[in-house]
Amino acid sequence: MSDTPFGFGLPPEEPEDGDEGKKKDPTGAGQGSGGPANPFGFPPGAGGDNPFAAMFGSMNPNDLGAAFQQLGQMLSYEGGPVNWDMAKQIARQTVSQGTTDGSKDESVGPAERASVDEALRLADLWLDGVTSLPSGSVSTVAWSRAEWVEASLPAWQQLVDPVAERVGLAMGDVLPEEMQAMAGPLIGMMRSMGGAMFGQQIGQAVGVLAGEVVGSTDIGLPLAPAGKAALLPLNVERFGKDLSVPQDEVRLYLALREAAHQRLFAHVPWLRSHLFGAVEAYARGIKVDTSKLEDVVGQFDPSQPEQLQDALQQGMFQPEDTPEQKASLARLETALALVEGWVDAVVHEAAKSRLTSSDALRETMRRRRASGGPAEQTFATLIGLQLRPRRLRDASRLWASLTDARGVDGRDGLWEHPDMLPTARDLDDPDGFVHHEQLDFSELDKMLGEAAKGPAKPSSEEQPKEQAEDEPGDDGPDDDPKSDGKDDSGR
């Protein structure tokens, strides 16, 4: 996978065929002695380095008909900012090719489904004693890799579309309004190609990730439909292959992590929108370098379409870091660290007395994070976010300290409101956060609710003293129906 988000790659150092190669093949579709030409801004090379390899497969290099047909489909795309049909196709083809170690996808059998269901249900029972959040799993499923792709694509679409849309809008914003009508076909072509580029990159990334994930929450975000706890038996087996740990323990430990994520996202209603909203905020802060786009549009010659190809190859849509982006990514990174830290702490508490290999499994998962596992790499590729493993460990320690200081209810109660959660600064000073006075947002909400209703009309018993003295008959024995009508002197 490319480390550059969405394949908006940096320019190559030097074409292997030089200028002569361009003259021989101005369409950029031909084959040279150095490999396939690269008109779309993707990194040079073959196989995994070239997202088009997933689409064209083992096509005969001399048979360009199929290639031009695919290119025609790319240019005729008129949907949203990402060609999701292409993304799905590439992801499924990547899955069918298998992983680098030769592992091939396969259907999940009845015995594996039963084992996954049993592990997830047992995990939920164990979690009951270590968290105040109830079960969040309505159903349990065992997925193949292809089924994971199908189930997770809607979530990927929600994550990626805002970023891709902002980049796509930049293609039209660079032109004066009076020129946009004249350049309409060009802008439409570039948007279609941009949608295809996004689709290629995302499809390949999701397809590779499908060979690594063990459940639906590996990146800290809910990728499966709500309430559906899932494990991928084939990947669970690969995860524990070299650990010298019984497969039952591996499955149970991973089931605990999946079930803990499900509880958090099911019973913290604002959490999903908070995380996805941070991604959208990042998209709003994208600043695309459009100077190259302005140059190519101003000098574009319809008889020389290779100008557009060259511009794409030079990475004209490379997103730039801005303060807004950095702030949004910092909020998202901290929130994801808190999610993963809470899961790590809760799962460790549930497993430490029940699974003999819980410490080893915990450290394996942490090292997977620290080494830049597939989830982190894919997330960095798609939206430019790289999780900091140090933050995950800090968050886990903070949640464990909160459990000791405030108990399970006090710890989990912090999820009631986003303003109650620790910040990045609190992760630097966990003791300071654990022992500072806890805010009670329930009282604040009650006060705000009463203020919204307006002042209540006082009852006769609650009237001010001055009003009672000014209104004879409101107070005193003469107004009591049970009074004998006598004053203090007996008259």
mmCIF file of N, CA and C in Angstrom, residues 21-141:
data_model
loop_
_atom_site.group_PDB
_atom_site.id
_atom_site.type_symbol
_atom_site.label_atom_id
_atom_site.label_comp_id
_atom_site.label_asym_id
_atom_site.label_seq_id
_atom_site.Cartn_x
_atom_site.Cartn_y
_atom_site.Cartn_z
ATOM 1 N N GLY A 21 10.211 7.553 -24.086
ATOM 2 C CA GLY A 21 9.108 6.658 -23.761
ATOM 3 C C GLY A 21 7.778 7.330 -23.965
ATOM 4 N N LYS A 22 7.654 8.632 -23.641
ATOM 5 C CA LYS A 22 6.404 9.350 -23.825
ATOM 6 C C LYS A 22 6.087 9.510 -25.300
ATOM 7 N N LYS A 23 7.125 9.768 -26.117
ATOM 8 C CA LYS A 23 6.891 9.967 -27.530
ATOM 9 C C LYS A 23 6.413 8.684 -28.197
ATOM 10 N N LYS A 24 6.965 7.555 -27.715
ATOM 11 C CA LYS A 24 6.557 6.297 -28.315
ATOM 12 C C LYS A 24 5.121 5.958 -27.968
ATOM 13 N N ASP A 25 4.664 6.386 -26.805
ATOM 14 C CA ASP A 25 3.347 5.963 -26.352
ATOM 15 C C ASP A 25 2.659 7.133 -25.675
ATOM 16 N N PRO A 26 2.129 8.080 -26.434
ATOM 17 C CA PRO A 26 1.532 9.275 -25.820
ATOM 18 C C PRO A 26 0.297 8.996 -24.997
ATOM 19 N N THR A 27 -0.365 7.868 -25.196
ATOM 20 C CA THR A 27 -1.558 7.566 -24.401
ATOM 21 C C THR A 27 -1.204 7.136 -23.003
ATOM 22 N N GLY A 28 0.059 6.704 -22.807
ATOM 23 C CA GLY A 28 0.442 6.226 -21.473
ATOM 24 C C GLY A 28 -0.074 4.858 -21.178
ATOM 25 N N ALA A 29 -0.719 4.170 -22.138
ATOM 26 C CA ALA A 29 -1.297 2.865 -21.855
ATOM 27 C C ALA A 29 -0.410 1.734 -22.275
ATOM 28 N N GLY A 30 0.621 2.023 -23.055
ATOM 29 C CA GLY A 30 1.439 0.957 -23.618
ATOM 30 C C GLY A 30 2.409 0.395 -22.626
ATOM 31 N N GLN A 31 3.159 -0.598 -23.073
ATOM 32 C CA GLN A 31 4.125 -1.276 -22.238
ATOM 33 C C GLN A 31 5.514 -0.967 -22.761
ATOM 34 N N GLY A 32 6.416 -0.593 -21.859
ATOM 35 C CA GLY A 32 7.799 -0.396 -22.231
ATOM 36 C C GLY A 32 8.652 -1.453 -21.613
ATOM 37 N N SER A 33 9.916 -1.382 -21.879
ATOM 38 C CA SER A 33 10.809 -2.392 -21.339
ATOM 39 C C SER A 33 10.913 -2.318 -19.826
ATOM 40 N N GLY A 34 10.550 -1.154 -19.281
ATOM 41 C CA GLY A 34 10.645 -0.995 -17.830
ATOM 42 C C GLY A 34 9.369 -1.292 -17.096
ATOM 43 N N GLY A 35 8.313 -1.737 -17.790
ATOM 44 C CA GLY A 35 7.053 -2.036 -17.127
ATOM 45 C C GLY A 35 5.980 -1.110 -17.612
ATOM 46 N N PRO A 36 4.761 -1.196 -17.048
ATOM 47 C CA PRO A 36 3.632 -0.395 -17.508
ATOM 48 C C PRO A 36 3.822 1.072 -17.212
ATOM 49 N N ALA A 37 3.304 1.917 -18.118
ATOM 50 C CA ALA A 37 3.341 3.351 -17.896
ATOM 51 C C ALA A 37 2.403 3.711 -16.762
ATOM 52 N N ASN A 38 2.551 4.909 -16.226
ATOM 53 C CA ASN A 38 1.833 5.283 -15.005
ATOM 54 C C ASN A 38 1.264 6.691 -15.143
ATOM 55 N N PRO A 39 0.122 6.836 -15.828
ATOM 56 C CA PRO A 39 -0.404 8.180 -16.059
ATOM 57 C C PRO A 39 -1.283 8.706 -14.948
ATOM 58 N N PHE A 40 -1.510 7.948 -13.872
ATOM 59 C CA PHE A 40 -2.530 8.339 -12.906
ATOM 60 C C PHE A 40 -1.973 8.786 -11.564
ATOM 61 N N GLY A 41 -0.680 9.005 -11.478
ATOM 62 C CA GLY A 41 -0.144 9.526 -10.220
ATOM 63 C C GLY A 41 0.131 8.475 -9.191
ATOM 64 N N PHE A 42 -0.022 7.162 -9.535
ATOM 65 C CA PHE A 42 0.296 6.118 -8.584
ATOM 66 C C PHE A 42 1.796 5.856 -8.602
ATOM 67 N N PRO A 43 2.347 5.295 -7.538
ATOM 68 C CA PRO A 43 3.773 5.015 -7.522
ATOM 69 C C PRO A 43 4.138 4.051 -8.629
ATOM 70 N N PRO A 44 5.323 4.188 -9.227
ATOM 71 C CA PRO A 44 5.722 3.272 -10.301
ATOM 72 C C PRO A 44 5.989 1.895 -9.746
ATOM 73 N N GLY A 45 5.927 0.903 -10.603
ATOM 74 C CA GLY A 45 6.216 -0.462 -10.209
ATOM 75 C C GLY A 45 5.094 -1.377 -10.609
ATOM 76 N N ALA A 46 5.190 -2.625 -10.200
ATOM 77 C CA ALA A 46 4.202 -3.622 -10.564
ATOM 78 C C ALA A 46 3.676 -4.282 -9.307
ATOM 79 N N GLY A 47 2.695 -5.132 -9.482
ATOM 80 C CA GLY A 47 2.151 -5.884 -8.366
ATOM 81 C C GLY A 47 1.500 -4.991 -7.354
ATOM 82 N N GLY A 48 1.883 -5.173 -6.074
ATOM 83 C CA GLY A 48 1.257 -4.419 -4.995
ATOM 84 C C GLY A 48 1.531 -2.935 -5.057
ATOM 85 N N ASP A 49 2.599 -2.518 -5.768
ATOM 86 C CA ASP A 49 2.893 -1.095 -5.859
ATOM 87 C C ASP A 49 1.992 -0.385 -6.844
ATOM 88 N N ASN A 50 1.294 -1.132 -7.677
ATOM 89 C CA ASN A 50 0.466 -0.535 -8.717
ATOM 90 C C ASN A 50 -0.982 -0.925 -8.498
ATOM 91 N N PRO A 51 -1.828 -0.014 -8.018
ATOM 92 C CA PRO A 51 -3.223 -0.374 -7.755
ATOM 93 C C PRO A 51 -3.947 -0.912 -8.977
ATOM 94 N N PHE A 52 -3.516 -0.563 -10.200
ATOM 95 C CA PHE A 52 -4.200 -1.066 -11.380
ATOM 96 C C PHE A 52 -3.941 -2.557 -11.588
ATOM 97 N N ALA A 53 -2.868 -3.081 -10.967
ATOM 98 C CA ALA A 53 -2.598 -4.503 -11.125
ATOM 99 C C ALA A 53 -3.729 -5.332 -10.562
ATOM 100 N N ALA A 54 -4.362 -4.836 -9.499
ATOM 101 C CA ALA A 54 -5.484 -5.572 -8.907
ATOM 102 C C ALA A 54 -6.663 -5.638 -9.866
ATOM 103 N N MET A 55 -6.811 -4.602 -10.694
ATOM 104 C CA MET A 55 -7.940 -4.578 -11.623
ATOM 105 C C MET A 55 -7.635 -5.372 -12.883
ATOM 106 N N PHE A 56 -6.404 -5.213 -13.426
ATOM 107 C CA PHE A 56 -6.084 -5.858 -14.687
ATOM 108 C C PHE A 56 -5.602 -7.293 -14.499
ATOM 109 N N GLY A 57 -5.153 -7.627 -13.275
ATOM 110 C CA GLY A 57 -4.742 -8.982 -12.994
ATOM 111 C C GLY A 57 -3.581 -9.415 -13.869
ATOM 112 N N SER A 58 -3.702 -10.600 -14.455
ATOM 113 C CA SER A 58 -2.627 -11.157 -15.284
ATOM 114 C C SER A 58 -2.921 -10.955 -16.757
ATOM 115 N N MET A 59 -3.513 -9.829 -17.123
ATOM 116 C CA MET A 59 -3.889 -9.555 -18.507
ATOM 117 C C MET A 59 -2.659 -9.557 -19.397
ATOM 118 N N ASN A 60 -2.822 -10.085 -20.605
ATOM 119 C CA ASN A 60 -1.764 -10.044 -21.607
ATOM 120 C C ASN A 60 -1.422 -8.595 -21.911
ATOM 121 N N PRO A 61 -0.138 -8.199 -21.762
ATOM 122 C CA PRO A 61 0.208 -6.790 -21.995
ATOM 123 C C PRO A 61 -0.158 -6.291 -23.381
ATOM 124 N N ASN A 62 -0.226 -7.198 -24.349
ATOM 125 C CA ASN A 62 -0.541 -6.767 -25.715
ATOM 126 C C ASN A 62 -2.035 -6.631 -25.975
ATOM 127 N N ASP A 63 -2.822 -7.113 -25.019
ATOM 128 C CA ASP A 63 -4.266 -7.041 -25.208
ATOM 129 C C ASP A 63 -4.778 -5.784 -24.514
ATOM 130 N N LEU A 64 -4.747 -4.663 -25.219
ATOM 131 C CA LEU A 64 -5.111 -3.393 -24.613
ATOM 132 C C LEU A 64 -6.605 -3.115 -24.662
ATOM 133 N N GLY A 65 -7.352 -3.967 -25.344
ATOM 134 C CA GLY A 65 -8.788 -3.723 -25.446
ATOM 135 C C GLY A 65 -9.457 -3.671 -24.089
ATOM 136 N N ALA A 66 -9.139 -4.665 -23.239
ATOM 137 C CA ALA A 66 -9.746 -4.701 -21.909
ATOM 138 C C ALA A 66 -9.300 -3.503 -21.074
ATOM 139 N N ALA A 67 -8.032 -3.103 -21.251
ATOM 140 C CA ALA A 67 -7.534 -1.962 -20.491
ATOM 141 C C ALA A 67 -8.273 -0.687 -20.872
ATOM 142 N N PHE A 68 -8.471 -0.482 -22.175
ATOM 143 C CA PHE A 68 -9.176 0.723 -22.602
ATOM 144 C C PHE A 68 -10.645 0.678 -22.206
ATOM 145 N N GLN A 69 -11.212 -0.531 -22.147
ATOM 146 C CA GLN A 69 -12.603 -0.647 -21.696
ATOM 147 C C GLN A 69 -12.711 -0.231 -20.232
ATOM 148 N N GLN A 70 -11.761 -0.673 -19.415
ATOM 149 C CA GLN A 70 -11.748 -0.275 -18.014
ATOM 150 C C GLN A 70 -11.524 1.229 -17.874
ATOM 151 N N LEU A 71 -10.624 1.766 -18.707
ATOM 152 C CA LEU A 71 -10.370 3.194 -18.660
ATOM 153 C C LEU A 71 -11.615 3.981 -19.047
ATOM 154 N N GLY A 72 -12.353 3.449 -20.030
ATOM 155 C CA GLY A 72 -13.601 4.097 -20.420
ATOM 156 C C GLY A 72 -14.609 4.103 -19.294
ATOM 157 N N GLN A 73 -14.663 3.026 -18.536
ATOM 158 C CA GLN A 73 -15.565 2.972 -17.392
ATOM 159 C C GLN A 73 -15.168 4.001 -16.335
ATOM 160 N N MET A 74 -13.878 4.190 -16.162
ATOM 161 C CA MET A 74 -13.400 5.177 -15.196
ATOM 162 C C MET A 74 -13.829 6.580 -15.600
ATOM 163 N N LEU A 75 -13.638 6.905 -16.889
ATOM 164 C CA LEU A 75 -13.920 8.256 -17.351
ATOM 165 C C LEU A 75 -15.409 8.534 -17.464
ATOM 166 N N SER A 76 -16.216 7.476 -17.571
ATOM 167 C CA SER A 76 -17.658 7.670 -17.696
ATOM 168 C C SER A 76 -18.361 7.681 -16.344
ATOM 169 N N TYR A 77 -17.619 7.495 -15.264
ATOM 170 C CA TYR A 77 -18.218 7.476 -13.931
ATOM 171 C C TYR A 77 -18.778 8.847 -13.588
ATOM 172 N N GLU A 78 -20.029 8.875 -13.097
ATOM 173 C CA GLU A 78 -20.699 10.137 -12.789
ATOM 174 C C GLU A 78 -21.300 10.131 -11.378
ATOM 175 N N GLY A 79 -20.790 9.303 -10.514
ATOM 176 C CA GLY A 79 -21.336 9.223 -9.163
ATOM 177 C C GLY A 79 -20.700 10.205 -8.213
ATOM 178 N N GLY A 80 -20.526 9.791 -6.943
ATOM 179 C CA GLY A 80 -19.973 10.653 -5.912
ATOM 180 C C GLY A 80 -18.475 10.804 -6.043
ATOM 181 N N PRO A 81 -17.828 11.299 -4.989
ATOM 182 C CA PRO A 81 -16.390 11.564 -5.060
ATOM 183 C C PRO A 81 -15.530 10.313 -5.138
ATOM 184 N N VAL A 82 -16.090 9.162 -4.806
ATOM 185 C CA VAL A 82 -15.354 7.901 -4.869
ATOM 186 C C VAL A 82 -16.166 6.911 -5.701
ATOM 187 N N ASN A 83 -15.502 6.233 -6.592
ATOM 188 C CA ASN A 83 -16.144 5.180 -7.377
ATOM 189 C C ASN A 83 -16.190 3.921 -6.508
ATOM 190 N N TRP A 84 -17.266 3.787 -5.726
ATOM 191 C CA TRP A 84 -17.350 2.686 -4.761
ATOM 192 C C TRP A 84 -17.587 1.339 -5.427
ATOM 193 N N ASP A 85 -18.195 1.337 -6.597
ATOM 194 C CA ASP A 85 -18.319 0.072 -7.329
ATOM 195 C C ASP A 85 -16.940 -0.469 -7.677
ATOM 196 N N MET A 86 -16.074 0.430 -8.121
ATOM 197 C CA MET A 86 -14.708 0.017 -8.435
ATOM 198 C C MET A 86 -13.969 -0.395 -7.166
ATOM 199 N N ALA A 87 -14.171 0.360 -6.073
ATOM 200 C CA ALA A 87 -13.515 0.015 -4.815
ATOM 201 C C ALA A 87 -13.912 -1.389 -4.358
ATOM 202 N N LYS A 88 -15.186 -1.702 -4.454
ATOM 203 C CA LYS A 88 -15.655 -3.025 -4.055
ATOM 204 C C LYS A 88 -15.065 -4.105 -4.948
ATOM 205 N N GLN A 89 -15.021 -3.841 -6.245
ATOM 206 C CA GLN A 89 -14.469 -4.813 -7.180
ATOM 207 C C GLN A 89 -12.993 -5.083 -6.881
ATOM 208 N N ILE A 90 -12.222 -4.016 -6.670
ATOM 209 C CA ILE A 90 -10.801 -4.176 -6.380
ATOM 210 C C ILE A 90 -10.597 -4.910 -5.059
ATOM 211 N N ALA A 91 -11.383 -4.558 -4.039
ATOM 212 C CA ALA A 91 -11.257 -5.207 -2.731
ATOM 213 C C ALA A 91 -11.546 -6.706 -2.831
ATOM 214 N N ARG A 92 -12.602 -7.060 -3.553
ATOM 215 C CA ARG A 92 -12.941 -8.484 -3.691
ATOM 216 C C ARG A 92 -11.855 -9.230 -4.467
ATOM 217 N N GLN A 93 -11.312 -8.599 -5.506
ATOM 218 C CA GLN A 93 -10.252 -9.246 -6.273
ATOM 219 C C GLN A 93 -8.983 -9.395 -5.448
ATOM 220 N N THR A 94 -8.675 -8.387 -4.627
ATOM 221 C CA THR A 94 -7.501 -8.472 -3.760
ATOM 222 C C THR A 94 -7.665 -9.604 -2.752
ATOM 223 N N VAL A 95 -8.868 -9.751 -2.196
ATOM 224 C CA VAL A 95 -9.130 -10.836 -1.256
ATOM 225 C C VAL A 95 -8.970 -12.194 -1.927
ATOM 226 N N SER A 96 -9.487 -12.327 -3.149
ATOM 227 C CA SER A 96 -9.433 -13.612 -3.845
ATOM 228 C C SER A 96 -8.005 -14.024 -4.183
ATOM 229 N N GLN A 97 -7.099 -13.035 -4.323
ATOM 230 C CA GLN A 97 -5.707 -13.357 -4.619
ATOM 231 C C GLN A 97 -4.966 -13.916 -3.420
ATOM 232 N N GLY A 98 -5.517 -13.731 -2.204
ATOM 233 C CA GLY A 98 -4.882 -14.255 -1.007
ATOM 234 C C GLY A 98 -3.864 -13.301 -0.432
ATOM 235 N N THR A 99 -3.330 -13.659 0.733
ATOM 236 C CA THR A 99 -2.343 -12.829 1.411
ATOM 237 C C THR A 99 -0.937 -13.193 0.955
ATOM 238 N N THR A 100 0.036 -12.412 1.400
ATOM 239 C CA THR A 100 1.412 -12.627 0.953
ATOM 240 C C THR A 100 1.976 -13.969 1.407
ATOM 241 N N ASP A 101 1.431 -14.545 2.488
ATOM 242 C CA ASP A 101 1.931 -15.838 2.957
ATOM 243 C C ASP A 101 1.184 -17.011 2.322
ATOM 244 N N GLY A 102 0.348 -16.703 1.318
ATOM 245 C CA GLY A 102 -0.343 -17.770 0.591
ATOM 246 C C GLY A 102 -1.675 -18.171 1.178
ATOM 247 N N SER A 103 -2.148 -17.477 2.219
ATOM 248 C CA SER A 103 -3.427 -17.811 2.822
ATOM 249 C C SER A 103 -4.576 -17.347 1.931
ATOM 250 N N LYS A 104 -5.470 -18.256 1.594
ATOM 251 C CA LYS A 104 -6.602 -17.959 0.723
ATOM 252 C C LYS A 104 -7.895 -17.883 1.521
ATOM 253 N N ASP A 105 -8.787 -17.001 1.081
ATOM 254 C CA ASP A 105 -10.071 -16.867 1.742
ATOM 255 C C ASP A 105 -10.892 -18.132 1.537
ATOM 256 N N GLU A 106 -11.741 -18.423 2.485
ATOM 257 C CA GLU A 106 -12.597 -19.605 2.387
ATOM 258 C C GLU A 106 -13.887 -19.368 3.153
ATOM 259 N N SER A 107 -14.901 -20.098 2.783
ATOM 260 C CA SER A 107 -16.194 -19.973 3.455
ATOM 261 C C SER A 107 -16.100 -20.478 4.889
ATOM 262 N N VAL A 108 -16.915 -19.892 5.752
ATOM 263 C CA VAL A 108 -16.922 -20.280 7.160
ATOM 264 C C VAL A 108 -17.887 -21.448 7.346
ATOM 265 N N GLY A 109 -17.402 -22.516 7.950
ATOM 266 C CA GLY A 109 -18.217 -23.703 8.149
ATOM 267 C C GLY A 109 -19.048 -23.638 9.422
ATOM 268 N N PRO A 110 -19.997 -24.559 9.580
ATOM 269 C CA PRO A 110 -20.872 -24.570 10.768
ATOM 270 C C PRO A 110 -20.107 -24.684 12.082
ATOM 271 N N ALA A 111 -19.055 -25.507 12.106
ATOM 272 C CA ALA A 111 -18.299 -25.681 13.343
ATOM 273 C C ALA A 111 -17.610 -24.383 13.750
ATOM 274 N N GLU A 112 -17.063 -23.661 12.781
ATOM 275 C CA GLU A 112 -16.400 -22.389 13.093
ATOM 276 C C GLU A 112 -17.404 -21.346 13.565
ATOM 277 N N ARG A 113 -18.577 -21.336 12.940
ATOM 278 C CA ARG A 113 -19.613 -20.394 13.367
ATOM 279 C C ARG A 113 -20.029 -20.671 14.809
ATOM 280 N N ALA A 114 -20.153 -21.942 15.135
ATOM 281 C CA ALA A 114 -20.538 -22.300 16.502
ATOM 282 C C ALA A 114 -19.462 -21.889 17.504
ATOM 283 N N SER A 115 -18.187 -22.066 17.139
ATOM 284 C CA SER A 115 -17.093 -21.692 18.041
ATOM 285 C C SER A 115 -17.055 -20.185 18.271
ATOM 286 N N VAL A 116 -17.272 -19.412 17.205
ATOM 287 C CA VAL A 116 -17.286 -17.952 17.336
ATOM 288 C C VAL A 116 -18.455 -17.501 18.201
ATOM 289 N N ASP A 117 -19.619 -18.074 17.967
ATOM 290 C CA ASP A 117 -20.798 -17.706 18.753
ATOM 291 C C ASP A 117 -20.578 -18.007 20.232
ATOM 292 N N GLU A 118 -20.014 -19.170 20.524
ATOM 293 C CA GLU A 118 -19.759 -19.551 21.919
ATOM 294 C C GLU A 118 -18.743 -18.607 22.564
ATOM 295 N N ALA A 119 -17.680 -18.270 21.832
ATOM 296 C CA ALA A 119 -16.645 -17.393 22.392
ATOM 297 C C ALA A 119 -17.192 -16.000 22.680
ATOM 298 N N LEU A 120 -17.972 -15.448 21.768
ATOM 299 C CA LEU A 120 -18.506 -14.103 21.964
ATOM 300 C C LEU A 120 -19.523 -14.052 23.099
ATOM 301 N N ARG A 121 -20.330 -15.090 23.240
ATOM 302 C CA ARG A 121 -21.306 -15.126 24.335
ATOM 303 C C ARG A 121 -20.608 -15.281 25.693
ATOM 304 N N LEU A 122 -19.573 -16.128 25.742
ATOM 305 C CA LEU A 122 -18.824 -16.291 26.985
ATOM 306 C C LEU A 122 -18.079 -14.998 27.336
ATOM 307 N N ALA A 123 -17.544 -14.332 26.339
ATOM 308 C CA ALA A 123 -16.853 -13.063 26.571
ATOM 309 C C ALA A 123 -17.799 -12.037 27.180
ATOM 310 N N ASP A 124 -19.019 -11.994 26.710
ATOM 311 C CA ASP A 124 -19.994 -11.059 27.265
ATOM 312 C C ASP A 124 -20.270 -11.348 28.742
ATOM 313 N N LEU A 125 -20.323 -12.620 29.104
ATOM 314 C CA LEU A 125 -20.536 -12.981 30.507
ATOM 315 C C LEU A 125 -19.372 -12.512 31.370
ATOM 316 N N TRP A 126 -18.164 -12.696 30.885
ATOM 317 C CA TRP A 126 -16.989 -12.278 31.650
ATOM 318 C C TRP A 126 -16.940 -10.753 31.812
ATOM 319 N N LEU A 127 -17.361 -10.043 30.804
ATOM 320 C CA LEU A 127 -17.314 -8.577 30.870
ATOM 321 C C LEU A 127 -18.337 -7.995 31.837
ATOM 322 N N ASP A 128 -19.383 -8.754 32.143
ATOM 323 C CA ASP A 128 -20.410 -8.261 33.066
ATOM 324 C C ASP A 128 -19.825 -7.865 34.412
ATOM 325 N N GLY A 129 -18.764 -8.541 34.830
ATOM 326 C CA GLY A 129 -18.196 -8.276 36.144
ATOM 327 C C GLY A 129 -17.158 -7.177 36.183
ATOM 328 N N VAL A 130 -16.778 -6.623 35.017
ATOM 329 C CA VAL A 130 -15.688 -5.648 35.011
ATOM 330 C C VAL A 130 -16.089 -4.306 34.394
ATOM 331 N N THR A 131 -17.332 -4.176 33.980
ATOM 332 C CA THR A 131 -17.805 -2.909 33.443
ATOM 333 C C THR A 131 -19.280 -2.737 33.763
ATOM 334 N N SER A 132 -19.673 -1.481 33.934
ATOM 335 C CA SER A 132 -21.077 -1.192 34.197
ATOM 336 C C SER A 132 -21.893 -1.076 32.915
ATOM 337 N N LEU A 133 -21.226 -1.067 31.773
ATOM 338 C CA LEU A 133 -21.941 -1.006 30.497
ATOM 339 C C LEU A 133 -22.483 -2.381 30.153
ATOM 340 N N PRO A 134 -23.762 -2.512 29.856
ATOM 341 C CA PRO A 134 -24.331 -3.826 29.529
ATOM 342 C C PRO A 134 -23.898 -4.286 28.150
ATOM 343 N N SER A 135 -24.277 -5.509 27.824
ATOM 344 C CA SER A 135 -23.900 -6.079 26.526
ATOM 345 C C SER A 135 -24.419 -5.213 25.385
ATOM 346 N N GLY A 136 -23.599 -5.094 24.346
ATOM 347 C CA GLY A 136 -24.004 -4.332 23.180
ATOM 348 C C GLY A 136 -24.211 -5.184 21.954
ATOM 349 N N SER A 137 -24.125 -6.504 22.109
ATOM 350 C CA SER A 137 -24.226 -7.427 20.973
ATOM 351 C C SER A 137 -25.639 -7.980 20.854
ATOM 352 N N VAL A 138 -26.286 -7.656 19.758
ATOM 353 C CA VAL A 138 -27.602 -8.215 19.476
ATOM 354 C C VAL A 138 -27.463 -9.578 18.819
ATOM 355 N N SER A 139 -26.421 -9.736 18.003
ATOM 356 C CA SER A 139 -26.177 -11.004 17.311
ATOM 357 C C SER A 139 -24.683 -11.205 17.155
ATOM 358 N N THR A 140 -24.287 -12.444 16.896
ATOM 359 C CA THR A 140 -22.885 -12.781 16.662
ATOM 360 C C THR A 140 -22.758 -13.406 15.281
ATOM 361 N N VAL A 141 -21.644 -13.088 14.601
ATOM 362 C CA VAL A 141 -21.438 -13.609 13.253
ATOM 363 C C VAL A 141 -19.983 -14.017 13.087
#
